[in-house]
Short mmCIF file of C-alpha atoms and ligand atoms in Angstrom, two decimals:
data_model
loop_
_atom_site.label_atom_id
_atom_site.label_comp_id
_atom_site.label_asym_id
_atom_site.label_seq_id
_atom_site.Cartn_x
_atom_site.Cartn_y
_atom_site.Cartn_z
CA MET V 1139 -2.11 18.81 -22.39
CA HIS V 1140 -2.08 17.87 -26.07
CA GLU V 1141 -5.25 18.08 -28.14
CA GLU V 1142 -4.81 14.55 -29.48
CA CYS V 1143 -2.47 11.57 -29.28
CA SER V 1144 0.55 12.06 -31.55
CA VAL V 1145 0.56 8.36 -32.51
CA CYS V 1146 -3.08 7.32 -33.04
CA LYS V 1147 -4.73 10.79 -33.31
CA GLN V 1148 -7.14 9.97 -30.45
CA LYS V 1149 -8.79 13.22 -29.36
CA PHE V 1150 -8.36 13.70 -25.59
CA ASP V 1151 -10.98 16.35 -24.80
CA MET V 1152 -13.82 14.23 -26.18
CA GLU V 1153 -16.65 16.70 -25.50
CA PRO V 1154 -16.99 20.09 -23.82
CA GLY V 1155 -16.46 19.63 -20.10
CA PHE V 1156 -15.17 16.09 -20.53
CA TRP V 1157 -12.49 16.49 -17.85
CA TYR V 1158 -14.90 17.52 -15.06
CA GLY V 1159 -15.29 13.84 -14.20
CA THR V 1160 -11.61 13.59 -13.31
CA GLY V 1161 -12.43 15.42 -10.08
CA TYR V 1162 -14.23 12.31 -8.83
CA VAL V 1163 -11.29 10.07 -9.80
CA SER V 1164 -8.87 12.47 -8.12
CA TYR V 1165 -11.06 12.52 -5.01
CA ALA V 1166 -11.08 8.70 -4.84
CA LEU V 1167 -7.28 8.63 -5.22
CA THR V 1168 -6.69 11.21 -2.48
CA VAL V 1169 -9.07 9.40 -0.11
CA ALA V 1170 -7.23 6.13 -0.82
CA ILE V 1171 -3.85 7.78 -0.15
CA SER V 1172 -5.19 9.41 3.02
CA VAL V 1173 -6.52 6.10 4.32
CA ALA V 1174 -3.18 4.44 3.53
CA THR V 1175 -1.15 7.14 5.31
CA PHE V 1176 -3.56 7.08 8.26
CA VAL V 1177 -3.20 3.30 8.66
CA ALA V 1178 0.59 3.62 8.35
CA TRP V 1179 0.57 6.43 10.94
CA TRP V 1180 -1.65 4.34 13.23
CA VAL V 1181 0.65 1.31 13.02
CA LEU V 1182 4.00 3.13 13.16
CA ILE V 1183 3.33 6.15 15.40
CA GLY V 1184 -0.10 5.65 16.89
CA VAL V 1185 -3.20 7.82 17.02
CA SER V 1186 -3.81 9.89 20.13
CA PHE V 1187 -5.53 13.18 20.88
CA ASP V 1188 -3.60 13.57 24.16
CA ASP V 1189 -0.42 14.78 22.48
CA ASN V 1190 -1.99 15.95 19.18
CA ARG V 1191 -0.32 13.15 17.22
CA VAL V 1192 -3.37 12.77 15.01
CA PHE V 1193 -3.15 16.44 13.98
CA TRP V 1194 0.44 15.92 12.85
CA TRP V 1195 -0.88 13.21 10.51
CA LEU V 1196 -3.58 15.59 9.29
CA GLY V 1197 -1.07 18.33 8.46
CA LEU V 1198 1.58 16.08 6.95
CA ASN V 1199 -1.04 14.25 4.89
CA ALA V 1200 -2.32 17.58 3.54
CA VAL V 1201 1.23 18.62 2.59
CA LEU V 1202 1.84 15.23 0.95
CA LEU V 1203 -1.35 15.53 -1.12
CA LEU V 1204 -0.39 19.05 -2.21
CA ILE V 1205 3.05 17.81 -3.30
CA LEU V 1206 1.51 14.86 -5.16
CA GLN V 1207 -1.13 17.02 -6.88
CA PRO V 1208 0.62 17.33 -10.30
CA TRP V 1209 0.95 13.54 -10.53
CA LEU V 1210 -2.51 12.85 -9.12
CA MET V 1211 -4.05 15.21 -11.68
CA ARG V 1212 -2.34 13.40 -14.58
CA LEU V 1213 -3.08 9.95 -13.17
CA SER V 1214 -6.74 10.93 -12.70
CA ARG V 1215 -6.99 12.05 -16.31
CA THR V 1216 -5.38 8.84 -17.52
CA ILE V 1217 -7.75 6.67 -15.47
CA TYR V 1218 -10.78 8.74 -16.50
CA LEU V 1219 -9.88 8.61 -20.19
CA TYR V 1220 -9.45 4.85 -19.88
CA PHE V 1221 -13.12 4.54 -18.83
CA PHE V 1222 -14.06 5.69 -22.33
CA VAL V 1223 -11.12 4.79 -24.59
CA ARG V 1224 -9.63 1.31 -24.53
CA TYR V 1225 -6.39 0.25 -26.15
CA ASP V 1226 -6.97 -0.63 -29.78
CA GLU V 1227 -4.52 -3.12 -31.28
CA ASP V 1228 -5.41 -1.96 -34.78
CA TYR V 1229 -4.99 1.74 -34.03
CA GLU V 1230 -3.08 2.27 -37.29
CA THR V 1231 -6.03 1.26 -39.45
CA SER V 1232 -9.10 1.95 -37.28
CA GLU V 1233 -10.69 5.28 -36.42
CA PRO V 1234 -10.03 6.97 -33.05
CA GLN V 1235 -12.78 6.64 -30.43
CA LYS V 1236 -15.54 9.27 -30.63
CA PHE V 1237 -18.66 10.06 -28.64
CA ASP V 1238 -22.02 9.82 -30.40
CA TYR V 1239 -23.91 13.07 -30.16
ZN1 LIG M 698 -2.61 7.05 -29.05
#
């Protein structure tokens, strides 16, 4: 990941440990995806413990989340950064966002 935006010079790692919060965003995203795949599985295939269908969902969902991890990580960082840095129309003349220490 770059240190700062190449266009507006916004620093990305705004303080030491800034990115730890992305874990919570990533967790929320994976829970949302898991709920969505579970509902889809429920509607399309059905949930039953008799023939272990529900465990197939569990395994396939885990594989799907592992495959999606590189995108989820980047999306989480983007969402998390957006909590603190909003789009600035006058980015060419104004200062990049900073935390007050
Ligand atoms: Zn920028």
